[in-house]
PDB file of C-alpha atoms and ligand atoms in Angstrom:
ATOM      1  CA  UNK L   1      -0.688  31.051   2.233  1.00  0.00           C
ATOM      2  CA  UNK L   2       2.461  29.627   3.490  1.00  0.00           C
ATOM      3  CA  UNK L   3       2.912  26.295   1.261  1.00  0.00           C
ATOM      4  CA  UNK L   4       3.607  24.390   4.216  1.00  0.00           C
ATOM      5  CA  UNK L   5       0.161  24.954   5.201  1.00  0.00           C
ATOM      6  CA  UNK L   6      -1.064  22.570   2.602  1.00  0.00           C
ATOM      7  CA  UNK L   7       0.439  19.470   3.914  1.00  0.00           C
ATOM      8  CA  UNK L   8      -1.565  19.708   6.994  1.00  0.00           C
ATOM      9  CA  UNK L   9      -4.161  17.028   7.768  1.00  0.00           C
ATOM     10  CA  UNK L  10      -5.885  18.722  10.609  1.00  0.00           C
ATOM     11  CA  UNK L  11      -9.179  16.779  11.731  1.00  0.00           C
ATOM     12  CA  UNK L  12      -8.697  14.977   8.453  1.00  0.00           C
ATOM     13  CA  UNK L  13      -9.761  11.187   8.723  1.00  0.00           C
ATOM     14  CA  UNK L  14      -7.574   9.146   6.489  1.00  0.00           C
ATOM     15  CA  UNK L  15      -8.407   4.955   6.279  1.00  0.00           C
ATOM     16  CA  UNK L  16      -5.353   2.695   5.670  1.00  0.00           C
ATOM     17  CA  UNK L  17      -6.361  -0.780   4.712  1.00  0.00           C
ATOM     18  CA  UNK L  18      -3.338  -2.844   5.877  1.00  0.00           C
ATOM     19  CA  UNK L  19      -2.879  -0.372   8.493  1.00  0.00           C
ATOM     20  CA  UNK L  20      -1.096  -2.806  11.050  1.00  0.00           C
ATOM     21  CA  UNK L  21       1.513  -3.791   8.532  1.00  0.00           C
ATOM     22  CA  UNK L  22       5.391  -2.576   8.144  1.00  0.00           C
ATOM     23  CA  UNK L  23       4.423   0.195   5.523  1.00  0.00           C
ATOM     24  CA  UNK L  24       0.614   0.810   6.924  1.00  0.00           C
ATOM     25  CA  UNK L  25       2.142   1.862  10.188  1.00  0.00           C
ATOM     26  CA  UNK L  26       4.429   4.495   8.359  1.00  0.00           C
ATOM     27  CA  UNK L  27       1.474   5.907   6.511  1.00  0.00           C
ATOM     28  CA  UNK L  28      -0.108   6.402   9.622  1.00  0.00           C
ATOM     29  CA  UNK L  29       2.692   8.070  11.383  1.00  0.00           C
ATOM     30  CA  UNK L  30       2.695  10.391   8.274  1.00  0.00           C
ATOM     31  CA  UNK L  31      -1.029  11.434   9.140  1.00  0.00           C
ATOM     32  CA  UNK L  32      -0.657  11.506  12.560  1.00  0.00           C
ATOM     33  CA  UNK L  33       2.393  13.625  12.631  1.00  0.00           C
ATOM     34  CA  UNK L  34       0.510  16.118  10.257  1.00  0.00           C
ATOM     35  CA  UNK L  35      -2.170  16.368  12.561  1.00  0.00           C
ATOM     36  CA  UNK L  36      -4.925  13.914  11.122  1.00  0.00           C
ATOM     37  CA  UNK L  37      -6.652  10.805  12.720  1.00  0.00           C
ATOM     38  CA  UNK L  38      -5.105   7.544  11.100  1.00  0.00           C
ATOM     39  CA  UNK L  39      -7.746   4.787  10.999  1.00  0.00           C
ATOM     40  CA  UNK L  40      -5.841   1.628  10.807  1.00  0.00           C
ATOM     41  CA  UNK L  41      -7.716  -0.900   9.390  1.00  0.00           C
ATOM     42  CA  UNK L  42      -6.581  -4.528   9.078  1.00  0.00           C
ATOM     43  CA  UNK L  43      -7.792  -8.215   9.099  1.00  0.00           C
ATOM     44  CA  UNK L  44      -5.085  -9.132  12.041  1.00  0.00           C
ATOM     45  CA  UNK L  45      -6.330  -8.039  15.281  1.00  0.00           C
ATOM     46  CA  UNK L  46      -3.316  -8.837  16.954  1.00  0.00           C
ATOM     47  CA  UNK L  47      -1.140  -6.863  14.892  1.00  0.00           C
ATOM     48  CA  UNK L  48      -3.680  -3.995  15.052  1.00  0.00           C
ATOM     49  CA  UNK L  49      -3.365  -4.133  18.530  1.00  0.00           C
ATOM     50  CA  UNK L  50       0.092  -4.015  18.741  1.00  0.00           C
ATOM     51  CA  UNK L  51       0.062  -0.925  16.445  1.00  0.00           C
ATOM     52  CA  UNK L  52      -2.300   1.166  18.256  1.00  0.00           C
ATOM     53  CA  UNK L  53      -0.878   0.673  21.646  1.00  0.00           C
ATOM     54  CA  UNK L  54       2.279   1.881  20.099  1.00  0.00           C
ATOM     55  CA  UNK L  55       0.862   4.919  18.566  1.00  0.00           C
ATOM     56  CA  UNK L  56      -1.548   5.729  21.530  1.00  0.00           C
ATOM     57  CA  UNK L  57       1.477   5.696  23.795  1.00  0.00           C
ATOM     58  CA  UNK L  58       3.528   7.657  21.308  1.00  0.00           C
ATOM     59  CA  UNK L  59       0.869  10.356  19.975  1.00  0.00           C
ATOM     60  CA  UNK L  60      -2.122  10.160  22.312  1.00  0.00           C
ATOM     61  CA  UNK L  61      -5.431   8.804  22.353  1.00  0.00           C
ATOM     62  CA  UNK L  62      -7.191  10.793  19.470  1.00  0.00           C
ATOM     63  CA  UNK L  63      -4.262  10.207  17.139  1.00  0.00           C
ATOM     64  CA  UNK L  64      -5.623   6.909  15.667  1.00  0.00           C
ATOM     65  CA  UNK L  65      -8.364   4.192  15.875  1.00  0.00           C
ATOM     66  CA  UNK L  66      -8.504   0.302  14.597  1.00  0.00           C
ATOM     67  CA  UNK L  67     -10.894  -1.393  12.492  1.00  0.00           C
ATOM     68  CA  UNK L  68     -10.557  -5.214  12.184  1.00  0.00           C
ATOM     69  CA  UNK L  69     -12.050  -5.768   8.727  1.00  0.00           C
ATOM     70  CA  UNK L  70     -11.192  -7.990   6.006  1.00  0.00           C
ATOM     71  CA  UNK L  71     -11.190  -5.861   2.652  1.00  0.00           C
ATOM     72  CA  UNK L  72     -12.537  -8.857   0.740  1.00  0.00           C
ATOM     73  CA  UNK L  73     -15.784  -8.562   2.392  1.00  0.00           C
ATOM     74  CA  UNK L  74     -17.631  -5.681   1.253  1.00  0.00           C
ATOM     75  CA  UNK L  75     -19.997  -5.407   4.411  1.00  0.00           C
ATOM     76  CA  UNK L  76     -17.086  -5.496   6.444  1.00  0.00           C
ATOM     77  CA  UNK L  77     -15.725  -2.263   4.763  1.00  0.00           C
ATOM     78  CA  UNK L  78     -19.659  -0.904   5.141  1.00  0.00           C
ATOM     79  CA  UNK L  79     -19.559  -1.472   8.578  1.00  0.00           C
ATOM     80  CA  UNK L  80     -16.122   0.363   9.061  1.00  0.00           C
ATOM     81  CA  UNK L  81     -17.699   3.269   6.861  1.00  0.00           C
ATOM     82  CA  UNK L  82     -20.839   3.532   9.104  1.00  0.00           C
ATOM     83  CA  UNK L  83     -18.998   3.755  12.271  1.00  0.00           C
ATOM     84  CA  UNK L  84     -16.649   6.152  10.988  1.00  0.00           C
ATOM     85  CA  UNK L  85     -19.305   8.658   9.483  1.00  0.00           C
ATOM     86  CA  UNK L  86     -21.255   8.217  12.720  1.00  0.00           C
ATOM     87  CA  UNK L  87     -18.271   9.517  14.856  1.00  0.00           C
ATOM     88  CA  UNK L  88     -16.499  11.890  12.522  1.00  0.00           C
ATOM     89  CA  UNK L  89     -19.173  12.894  10.017  1.00  0.00           C
ATOM     90  CA  UNK L  90     -16.645  12.741   7.299  1.00  0.00           C
ATOM     91  CA  UNK L  91     -14.024  10.391   5.818  1.00  0.00           C
ATOM     92  CA  UNK L  92     -11.394  12.408   4.015  1.00  0.00           C
ATOM     93  CA  UNK L  93      -8.701   9.783   2.448  1.00  0.00           C
ATOM     94  CA  UNK L  94      -8.530   6.271   1.768  1.00  0.00           C
ATOM     95  CA  UNK L  95      -5.028   4.400   1.178  1.00  0.00           C
ATOM     96  CA  UNK L  96      -5.280   1.105  -0.336  1.00  0.00           C
ATOM     97  CA  UNK L  97      -2.309  -0.475   1.047  1.00  0.00           C
ATOM     98  CA  UNK L  98      -3.335  -4.090   2.031  1.00  0.00           C
ATOM     99  CA  UNK L  99      -1.843  -7.027   0.366  1.00  0.00           C
ATOM    100  CA  UNK L 100      -1.094 -10.661   0.668  1.00  0.00           C
ATOM    101  CA  UNK L 101       2.516 -10.014   0.352  1.00  0.00           C
ATOM    102  CA  UNK L 102       4.864 -12.750  -0.466  1.00  0.00           C
ATOM    103  CA  UNK L 103       8.072 -12.538   2.162  1.00  0.00           C
ATOM    104  CA  UNK L 104      10.115 -14.962   0.269  1.00  0.00           C
ATOM    105  CA  UNK L 105      13.163 -12.846  -0.152  1.00  0.00           C
ATOM    106  CA  UNK L 106      15.597 -14.713   2.402  1.00  0.00           C
ATOM    107  CA  UNK L 107      13.164 -17.451   3.173  1.00  0.00           C
ATOM    108  CA  UNK L 108      14.489 -20.725   3.346  1.00  0.00           C
ATOM    109  CA  UNK L 109      10.970 -22.164   2.421  1.00  0.00           C
ATOM    110  CA  UNK L 110      10.462 -23.837  -0.958  1.00  0.00           C
ATOM    111  CA  UNK L 111       8.682 -21.722  -3.230  1.00  0.00           C
ATOM    112  CA  UNK L 112       8.486 -23.918  -6.029  1.00  0.00           C
ATOM    113  CA  UNK L 113       4.927 -24.358  -5.788  1.00  0.00           C
ATOM    114  CA  UNK L 114       4.406 -20.894  -6.761  1.00  0.00           C
ATOM    115  CA  UNK L 115       6.526 -20.990  -9.937  1.00  0.00           C
ATOM    116  CA  UNK L 116       4.404 -19.859 -12.654  1.00  0.00           C
ATOM    117  CA  UNK L 117       3.337 -23.202 -14.414  1.00  0.00           C
ATOM    118  CA  UNK L 118       2.383 -24.329 -10.934  1.00  0.00           C
ATOM    119  CA  UNK L 119       0.871 -21.267  -9.539  1.00  0.00           C
ATOM    120  CA  UNK L 120      -2.400 -22.737  -7.840  1.00  0.00           C
ATOM    121  CA  UNK L 121      -5.460 -21.037  -9.036  1.00  0.00           C
ATOM    122  CA  UNK L 122      -6.631 -20.949  -4.989  1.00  0.00           C
ATOM    123  CA  UNK L 123      -3.979 -18.718  -4.594  1.00  0.00           C
ATOM    124  CA  UNK L 124      -4.281 -16.958  -7.508  1.00  0.00           C
ATOM    125  CA  UNK L 125      -7.934 -16.045  -6.216  1.00  0.00           C
ATOM    126  CA  UNK L 126      -6.818 -15.121  -2.977  1.00  0.00           C
ATOM    127  CA  UNK L 127      -3.922 -12.671  -3.973  1.00  0.00           C
ATOM    128  CA  UNK L 128      -6.422 -10.855  -6.186  1.00  0.00           C
ATOM    129  CA  UNK L 129      -9.327 -10.917  -3.809  1.00  0.00           C
ATOM    130  CA  UNK L 130      -7.055  -8.789  -1.244  1.00  0.00           C
ATOM    131  CA  UNK L 131      -4.884  -6.639  -3.633  1.00  0.00           C
ATOM    132  CA  UNK L 132      -7.454  -6.042  -6.363  1.00  0.00           C
ATOM    133  CA  UNK L 133     -11.027  -6.761  -5.406  1.00  0.00           C
ATOM    134  CA  UNK L 134     -10.135  -5.359  -1.814  1.00  0.00           C
ATOM    135  CA  UNK L 135      -8.999  -2.153  -2.994  1.00  0.00           C
ATOM    136  CA  UNK L 136     -12.087  -2.076  -5.547  1.00  0.00           C
ATOM    137  CA  UNK L 137     -14.708  -2.516  -2.821  1.00  0.00           C
ATOM    138  CA  UNK L 138     -12.916   0.166  -0.578  1.00  0.00           C
ATOM    139  CA  UNK L 139     -12.843   2.557  -3.337  1.00  0.00           C
ATOM    140  CA  UNK L 140     -16.589   1.749  -4.125  1.00  0.00           C
ATOM    141  CA  UNK L 141     -17.501   2.565  -0.489  1.00  0.00           C
ATOM    142  CA  UNK L 142     -15.233   5.532   0.360  1.00  0.00           C
ATOM    143  CA  UNK L 143     -15.575   6.803  -3.126  1.00  0.00           C
ATOM    144  CA  UNK L 144     -19.425   7.097  -2.536  1.00  0.00           C
ATOM    145  CA  UNK L 145     -18.771   8.839   0.858  1.00  0.00           C
ATOM    146  CA  UNK L 146     -16.329  11.447  -0.663  1.00  0.00           C
ATOM    147  CA  UNK L 147     -18.243  12.032  -4.040  1.00  0.00           C
ATOM    148  CA  UNK L 148     -21.050  13.359  -1.813  1.00  0.00           C
ATOM    149  CA  UNK L 149     -18.904  15.351   0.197  1.00  0.00           C
ATOM    150  CA  UNK L 150     -17.438  16.775  -2.791  1.00  0.00           C
ATOM    151  CA  UNK L 151     -13.820  16.117  -1.504  1.00  0.00           C
ATOM    152  CA  UNK L 152     -11.569  13.330  -1.018  1.00  0.00           C
ATOM    153  CA  UNK L 153      -8.252  11.504  -1.862  1.00  0.00           C
ATOM    154  CA  UNK L 154      -7.830   7.818  -2.814  1.00  0.00           C
ATOM    155  CA  UNK L 155      -4.196   6.726  -2.650  1.00  0.00           C
ATOM    156  CA  UNK L 156      -3.252   3.150  -4.232  1.00  0.00           C
ATOM    157  CA  UNK L 157      -0.139   1.603  -3.076  1.00  0.00           C
ATOM    158  CA  UNK L 158       1.492  -0.321  -6.018  1.00  0.00           C
ATOM    159  CA  UNK L 159       5.046  -1.188  -6.334  1.00  0.00           C
ATOM    160  CA  UNK L 160       8.121  -0.606  -8.613  1.00  0.00           C
ATOM    161  CA  UNK L 161       6.879  -4.071  -9.711  1.00  0.00           C
ATOM    162  CA  UNK L 162       3.746  -2.127 -10.955  1.00  0.00           C
ATOM    163  CA  UNK L 163       5.970  -0.532 -13.505  1.00  0.00           C
ATOM    164  CA  UNK L 164       8.352  -3.305 -14.489  1.00  0.00           C
ATOM    165  CA  UNK L 165       8.634  -6.999 -14.515  1.00  0.00           C
ATOM    166  CA  UNK L 166      10.284  -8.887 -11.536  1.00  0.00           C
ATOM    167  CA  UNK L 167      14.031  -9.761 -12.170  1.00  0.00           C
ATOM    168  CA  UNK L 168      13.585 -13.486 -10.976  1.00  0.00           C
ATOM    169  CA  UNK L 169      17.278 -13.846 -11.162  1.00  0.00           C
ATOM    170  CA  UNK L 170      17.494 -11.910  -7.582  1.00  0.00           C
ATOM    171  CA  UNK L 171      15.307 -14.597  -5.756  1.00  0.00           C
ATOM    172  CA  UNK L 172      17.412 -17.717  -7.193  1.00  0.00           C
ATOM    173  CA  UNK L 173      19.273 -19.659  -4.161  1.00  0.00           C
ATOM    174  CA  UNK L 174      22.691 -21.185  -4.675  1.00  0.00           C
ATOM    175  CA  UNK L 175      22.231 -25.157  -4.835  1.00  0.00           C
ATOM    176  CA  UNK L 176      18.323 -25.293  -5.577  1.00  0.00           C
ATOM    177  CA  UNK L 177      17.233 -27.252  -8.259  1.00  0.00           C
ATOM    178  CA  UNK L 178      15.703 -25.300 -11.105  1.00  0.00           C
ATOM    179  CA  UNK L 179      12.029 -26.612 -10.519  1.00  0.00           C
ATOM    180  CA  UNK L 180      12.654 -25.537  -6.824  1.00  0.00           C
ATOM    181  CA  UNK L 181      13.653 -21.976  -7.378  1.00  0.00           C
ATOM    182  CA  UNK L 182      11.988 -19.282  -5.718  1.00  0.00           C
ATOM    183  CA  UNK L 183       9.956 -16.695  -7.861  1.00  0.00           C
ATOM    184  CA  UNK L 184       8.017 -13.503  -7.488  1.00  0.00           C
ATOM    185  CA  UNK L 185       4.494 -14.580  -7.620  1.00  0.00           C
ATOM    186  CA  UNK L 186       2.789 -13.717 -10.902  1.00  0.00           C
ATOM    187  CA  UNK L 187      -0.069 -12.288  -8.535  1.00  0.00           C
ATOM    188  CA  UNK L 188       2.303  -9.766  -7.342  1.00  0.00           C
ATOM    189  CA  UNK L 189       2.759  -7.959 -11.205  1.00  0.00           C
ATOM    190  CA  UNK L 190      -0.812  -8.477 -11.886  1.00  0.00           C
ATOM    191  CA  UNK L 191      -1.931  -6.810  -8.723  1.00  0.00           C
ATOM    192  CA  UNK L 192       0.172  -3.997  -8.864  1.00  0.00           C
ATOM    193  CA  UNK L 193      -0.151  -3.385 -12.677  1.00  0.00           C
ATOM    194  CA  UNK L 194      -3.980  -3.585 -11.985  1.00  0.00           C
ATOM    195  CA  UNK L 195      -3.893  -0.846  -9.379  1.00  0.00           C
ATOM    196  CA  UNK L 196      -2.481   1.881 -11.774  1.00  0.00           C
ATOM    197  CA  UNK L 197      -5.235   0.854 -14.175  1.00  0.00           C
ATOM    198  CA  UNK L 198      -7.591   1.467 -11.168  1.00  0.00           C
ATOM    199  CA  UNK L 199      -5.942   4.584 -10.473  1.00  0.00           C
ATOM    200  CA  UNK L 200      -6.468   6.200 -13.917  1.00  0.00           C
ATOM    201  CA  UNK L 201     -10.164   4.914 -14.069  1.00  0.00           C
ATOM    202  CA  UNK L 202     -10.938   6.330 -10.742  1.00  0.00           C
ATOM    203  CA  UNK L 203      -9.199   9.630 -11.186  1.00  0.00           C
ATOM    204  CA  UNK L 204     -11.195  10.447 -14.465  1.00  0.00           C
ATOM    205  CA  UNK L 205     -14.446   8.940 -13.000  1.00  0.00           C
ATOM    206  CA  UNK L 206     -14.048  10.911  -9.988  1.00  0.00           C
ATOM    207  CA  UNK L 207     -12.249  13.994 -11.640  1.00  0.00           C
ATOM    208  CA  UNK L 208     -15.531  16.488 -11.636  1.00  0.00           C
ATOM    209  CA  UNK L 209     -16.665  15.236  -8.035  1.00  0.00           C
ATOM    210  CA  UNK L 210     -13.686  16.676  -6.357  1.00  0.00           C
ATOM    211  CA  UNK L 211     -12.154  13.349  -5.567  1.00  0.00           C
ATOM    212  CA  UNK L 212      -8.417  12.504  -6.529  1.00  0.00           C
ATOM    213  CA  UNK L 213      -6.944   9.293  -7.079  1.00  0.00           C
ATOM    214  CA  UNK L 214      -3.192   8.741  -7.434  1.00  0.00           C
ATOM    215  CA  UNK L 215      -0.844   5.727  -7.032  1.00  0.00           C
ATOM    216  CA  UNK L 216       2.771   5.433  -5.486  1.00  0.00           C
ATOM    217  CA  UNK L 217       5.401   2.846  -6.405  1.00  0.00           C
ATOM    218  CA  UNK L 218       7.567   2.224  -3.847  1.00  0.00           C
ATOM    219  CA  UNK L 219      10.316  -0.117  -4.147  1.00  0.00           C
ATOM    220  CA  UNK L 220      11.814  -2.716  -1.798  1.00  0.00           C
ATOM    221  CA  UNK L 221      12.185  -1.579   1.864  1.00  0.00           C
ATOM    222  CA  UNK L 222      15.006  -2.911   4.002  1.00  0.00           C
ATOM    223  CA  UNK L 223      13.730  -4.925   6.956  1.00  0.00           C
ATOM    224  CA  UNK L 224      16.463  -7.253   7.712  1.00  0.00           C
ATOM    225  CA  UNK L 225      16.500  -9.458   4.346  1.00  0.00           C
ATOM    226  CA  UNK L 226      19.291 -11.658   3.869  1.00  0.00           C
ATOM    227  CA  UNK L 227      22.524 -10.350   2.799  1.00  0.00           C
ATOM    228  CA  UNK L 228      23.073 -12.171  -0.898  1.00  0.00           C
ATOM    229  CA  UNK L 229      19.605 -10.900  -1.486  1.00  0.00           C
ATOM    230  CA  UNK L 230      20.193  -7.539  -0.743  1.00  0.00           C
ATOM    231  CA  UNK L 231      23.222  -7.369  -2.675  1.00  0.00           C
ATOM    232  CA  UNK L 232      21.756  -8.653  -5.526  1.00  0.00           C
ATOM    233  CA  UNK L 233      18.426  -6.340  -5.282  1.00  0.00           C
ATOM    234  CA  UNK L 234      20.585  -3.195  -4.836  1.00  0.00           C
ATOM    235  CA  UNK L 235      22.762  -3.870  -7.744  1.00  0.00           C
ATOM    236  CA  UNK L 236      19.544  -3.119  -9.788  1.00  0.00           C
ATOM    237  CA  UNK L 237      19.015   0.111  -8.049  1.00  0.00           C
ATOM    238  CA  UNK L 238      21.225   3.070  -9.376  1.00  0.00           C
ATOM    239  CA  UNK L 239      20.971   4.768  -5.550  1.00  0.00           C
ATOM    240  CA  UNK L 240      22.460   1.277  -4.495  1.00  0.00           C
ATOM    241  CA  UNK L 241      20.600   0.600  -1.728  1.00  0.00           C
ATOM    242  CA  UNK L 242      17.028  -0.451  -0.482  1.00  0.00           C
ATOM    243  CA  UNK L 243      14.293   2.067   1.156  1.00  0.00           C
ATOM    244  CA  UNK L 244      14.453   2.951   4.830  1.00  0.00           C
ATOM    245  CA  UNK L 245      10.972   2.475   6.040  1.00  0.00           C
ATOM    246  CA  UNK L 246      10.634   6.050   6.812  1.00  0.00           C
ATOM    247  CA  UNK L 247      11.548   7.155   3.387  1.00  0.00           C
ATOM    248  CA  UNK L 248       7.750   7.044   1.874  1.00  0.00           C
ATOM    249  CA  UNK L 249       6.160   9.266   4.370  1.00  0.00           C
ATOM    250  CA  UNK L 250       6.898  12.606   2.841  1.00  0.00           C
ATOM    251  CA  UNK L 251       5.641  11.371  -0.287  1.00  0.00           C
ATOM    252  CA  UNK L 252       2.530   9.771   1.201  1.00  0.00           C
ATOM    253  CA  UNK L 253       1.942  12.930   2.937  1.00  0.00           C
ATOM    254  CA  UNK L 254       1.940  15.166  -0.371  1.00  0.00           C
ATOM    255  CA  UNK L 255      -0.231  12.722  -2.124  1.00  0.00           C
ATOM    256  CA  UNK L 256      -2.944  12.734   0.597  1.00  0.00           C
ATOM    257  CA  UNK L 257      -2.791  16.395   1.397  1.00  0.00           C
ATOM    258  CA  UNK L 258      -3.850  19.586  -0.466  1.00  0.00           C
ATOM    259  CA  UNK L 259      -0.402  19.841  -1.081  1.00  0.00           C
ATOM    260  CA  UNK L 260      -1.024  17.847  -4.465  1.00  0.00           C
ATOM    261  CA  UNK L 261      -4.150  19.676  -5.224  1.00  0.00           C
ATOM    262  CA  UNK L 262      -3.978  19.540  -9.154  1.00  0.00           C
ATOM    263  CA  UNK L 263      -2.603  16.036  -9.161  1.00  0.00           C
ATOM    264  CA  UNK L 264      -4.920  13.201 -10.061  1.00  0.00           C
ATOM    265  CA  UNK L 265      -4.175  10.011 -12.320  1.00  0.00           C
ATOM    266  CA  UNK L 266      -0.560  10.501 -11.521  1.00  0.00           C
ATOM    267  CA  UNK L 267       1.799   7.611 -10.670  1.00  0.00           C
ATOM    268  CA  UNK L 268       4.619   8.528  -8.530  1.00  0.00           C
ATOM    269  CA  UNK L 269       7.510   6.181  -8.421  1.00  0.00           C
ATOM    270  CA  UNK L 270       9.935   6.249  -5.784  1.00  0.00           C
ATOM    271  CA  UNK L 271      12.232   3.560  -6.378  1.00  0.00           C
ATOM    272  CA  UNK L 272      15.972   5.010  -5.778  1.00  0.00           C
ATOM    273  CA  UNK L 273      16.133   5.216  -9.688  1.00  0.00           C
ATOM    274  CA  UNK L 274      15.599   1.095 -10.080  1.00  0.00           C
ATOM    275  CA  UNK L 275      12.994   1.619 -12.944  1.00  0.00           C
ATOM    276  CA  UNK L 276      15.615   3.662 -15.140  1.00  0.00           C
ATOM    277  CA  UNK L 277      17.547   1.194 -15.620  1.00  0.00           C
TER     278      UNK L 277
HETATM  279  N1  NAD H   1       7.506  -3.501   1.941  1.00  0.00           N
HETATM  280  C1  NAD H   1       8.174  -3.402   0.662  1.00  0.00           C
HETATM  281  O1  NAD H   1       9.128  -3.650   0.440  1.00  0.00           O
HETATM  282  C2  NAD H   1       7.307  -2.884  -0.423  1.00  0.00           C
HETATM  283  C3  NAD H   1       7.679  -2.561  -1.561  1.00  0.00           C
HETATM  284  C4  NAD H   1       6.690  -1.875  -2.627  1.00  0.00           C
HETATM  285  C5  NAD H   1       5.304  -1.899  -2.198  1.00  0.00           C
HETATM  286  N2  NAD H   1       4.831  -2.786  -1.022  1.00  0.00           N
HETATM  287  C6  NAD H   1       3.405  -2.621  -0.893  1.00  0.00           C
HETATM  288  O2  NAD H   1       2.964  -1.734   0.040  1.00  0.00           O
HETATM  289  C7  NAD H   1       1.941  -2.294   0.807  1.00  0.00           C
HETATM  290  C8  NAD H   1       2.444  -2.703   2.270  1.00  0.00           C
HETATM  291  O3  NAD H   1       3.448  -3.478   2.329  1.00  0.00           O
HETATM  292  P1  NAD H   1       4.327  -3.844   3.908  1.00  0.00           P
HETATM  293  O4  NAD H   1       5.100  -4.401   3.511  1.00  0.00           O
HETATM  294  O5  NAD H   1       3.330  -3.225   4.663  1.00  0.00           O
HETATM  295  O6  NAD H   1       3.094  -5.272   4.055  1.00  0.00           O
HETATM  296  P2  NAD H   1       2.689  -6.145   5.228  1.00  0.00           P
HETATM  297  O7  NAD H   1       2.512  -7.611   5.008  1.00  0.00           O
HETATM  298  O8  NAD H   1       3.674  -5.925   6.408  1.00  0.00           O
HETATM  299  O9  NAD H   1       1.437  -5.437   5.430  1.00  0.00           O
HETATM  300  C9  NAD H   1       0.155  -6.047   4.760  1.00  0.00           C
HETATM  301  C10 NAD H   1      -1.190  -5.984   5.694  1.00  0.00           C
HETATM  302  O10 NAD H   1      -2.467  -5.944   4.917  1.00  0.00           O
HETATM  303  C11 NAD H   1      -3.062  -6.999   5.773  1.00  0.00           C
HETATM  304  N3  NAD H   1      -4.144  -7.639   5.221  1.00  0.00           N
HETATM  305  C12 NAD H   1      -4.034  -8.926   4.321  1.00  0.00           C
HETATM  306  N4  NAD H   1      -5.174  -8.974   3.915  1.00  0.00           N
HETATM  307  C13 NAD H   1      -6.008  -8.227   4.386  1.00  0.00           C
HETATM  308  C14 NAD H   1      -7.235  -8.051   4.316  1.00  0.00           C
HETATM  309  N5  NAD H   1      -7.909  -9.126   3.467  1.00  0.00           N
HETATM  310  N6  NAD H   1      -8.050  -7.216   4.738  1.00  0.00           N
HETATM  311  C15 NAD H   1      -7.422  -6.295   5.638  1.00  0.00           C
HETATM  312  N7  NAD H   1      -6.071  -6.465   5.900  1.00  0.00           N
HETATM  313  C16 NAD H   1      -5.200  -7.512   5.156  1.00  0.00           C
HETATM  314  C17 NAD H   1      -2.206  -7.897   6.407  1.00  0.00           C
HETATM  315  O11 NAD H   1      -2.399  -8.209   7.899  1.00  0.00           O
HETATM  316  C18 NAD H   1      -0.850  -6.805   6.732  1.00  0.00           C
HETATM  317  O12 NAD H   1      -0.807  -6.345   8.136  1.00  0.00           O
HETATM  318  C19 NAD H   1       1.723  -3.672   0.105  1.00  0.00           C
HETATM  319  O13 NAD H   1       0.585  -3.025  -0.902  1.00  0.00           O
HETATM  320  C20 NAD H   1       2.808  -3.833  -0.768  1.00  0.00           C
HETATM  321  O14 NAD H   1       2.650  -4.668  -1.899  1.00  0.00           O
HETATM  322  C21 NAD H   1       5.795  -3.020  -0.125  1.00  0.00           C
END
């Protein structure tokens, strides 16, 4: 068989949590461009509508659909699953992508409140609820469907910060008092490392049921962050630059398609070399 055939997603139904966000939309493009149906699921109705309108104009009506769902609420995921099974009869891929993303880089906001010693337990619970419990619920709901089908793929979106600790020096701001300095929140590390544990657990749990589970660890995407921050970050990256938002699409497609049919439990790092240093 032509090797490129393995990358085809024809008629495959791919659920993408946080599908209306920056990278969720890119994962959806990869799915649609390979012939699959991207099911964008997001808590934000406005962002979802905006994303779907863009995709429908670009790729046509049948290429995607949207579901407003809060992944911290298992019944909301069950409803989406029921609607998808009724419409398509199968669900082939789950991409656990949603997160409470701290957009602190370049922000003027005082982030002293999230320094480790001050980190509020309410924020800890909220972040974990989306990043870990949400992924757990989705894997429970869609994993059951896939295992009964005898085939399916779960892809967890971790981060370079699922492999290494954040270098807090790059978030520091000149002229800001020590107790007011911005830090990458502790939950980010815990969630992204935790997703790698979930990946290995699910990979082995489901191996004999035909369900594969892998993780990708992307590094920072350039999205208009301020120049000082970008300079400090890119100094830590051997390739000397942040990722372009399109640069994960082909790895995503590889991991969710039959092109990676003998891969499960793998952690694929795509980070411009950052974790080598
Ligand atoms: N952008 C980067 O530089 C980068 C780098 C490494 C890893 N990542 C990871 O990639 C993933 C996507 O990042 P992004 O930059 O697109 O983030 P984003 O903030 O643009 O998108 C996240 C989406 O998740 C949705 N969401 C939040 N809570 C939800 C909930 N309870 N239920 C359903 N949806 C919910 C948000 O509405 C949002 O649309 C995240 O897991 C992030 O940690 C991003």
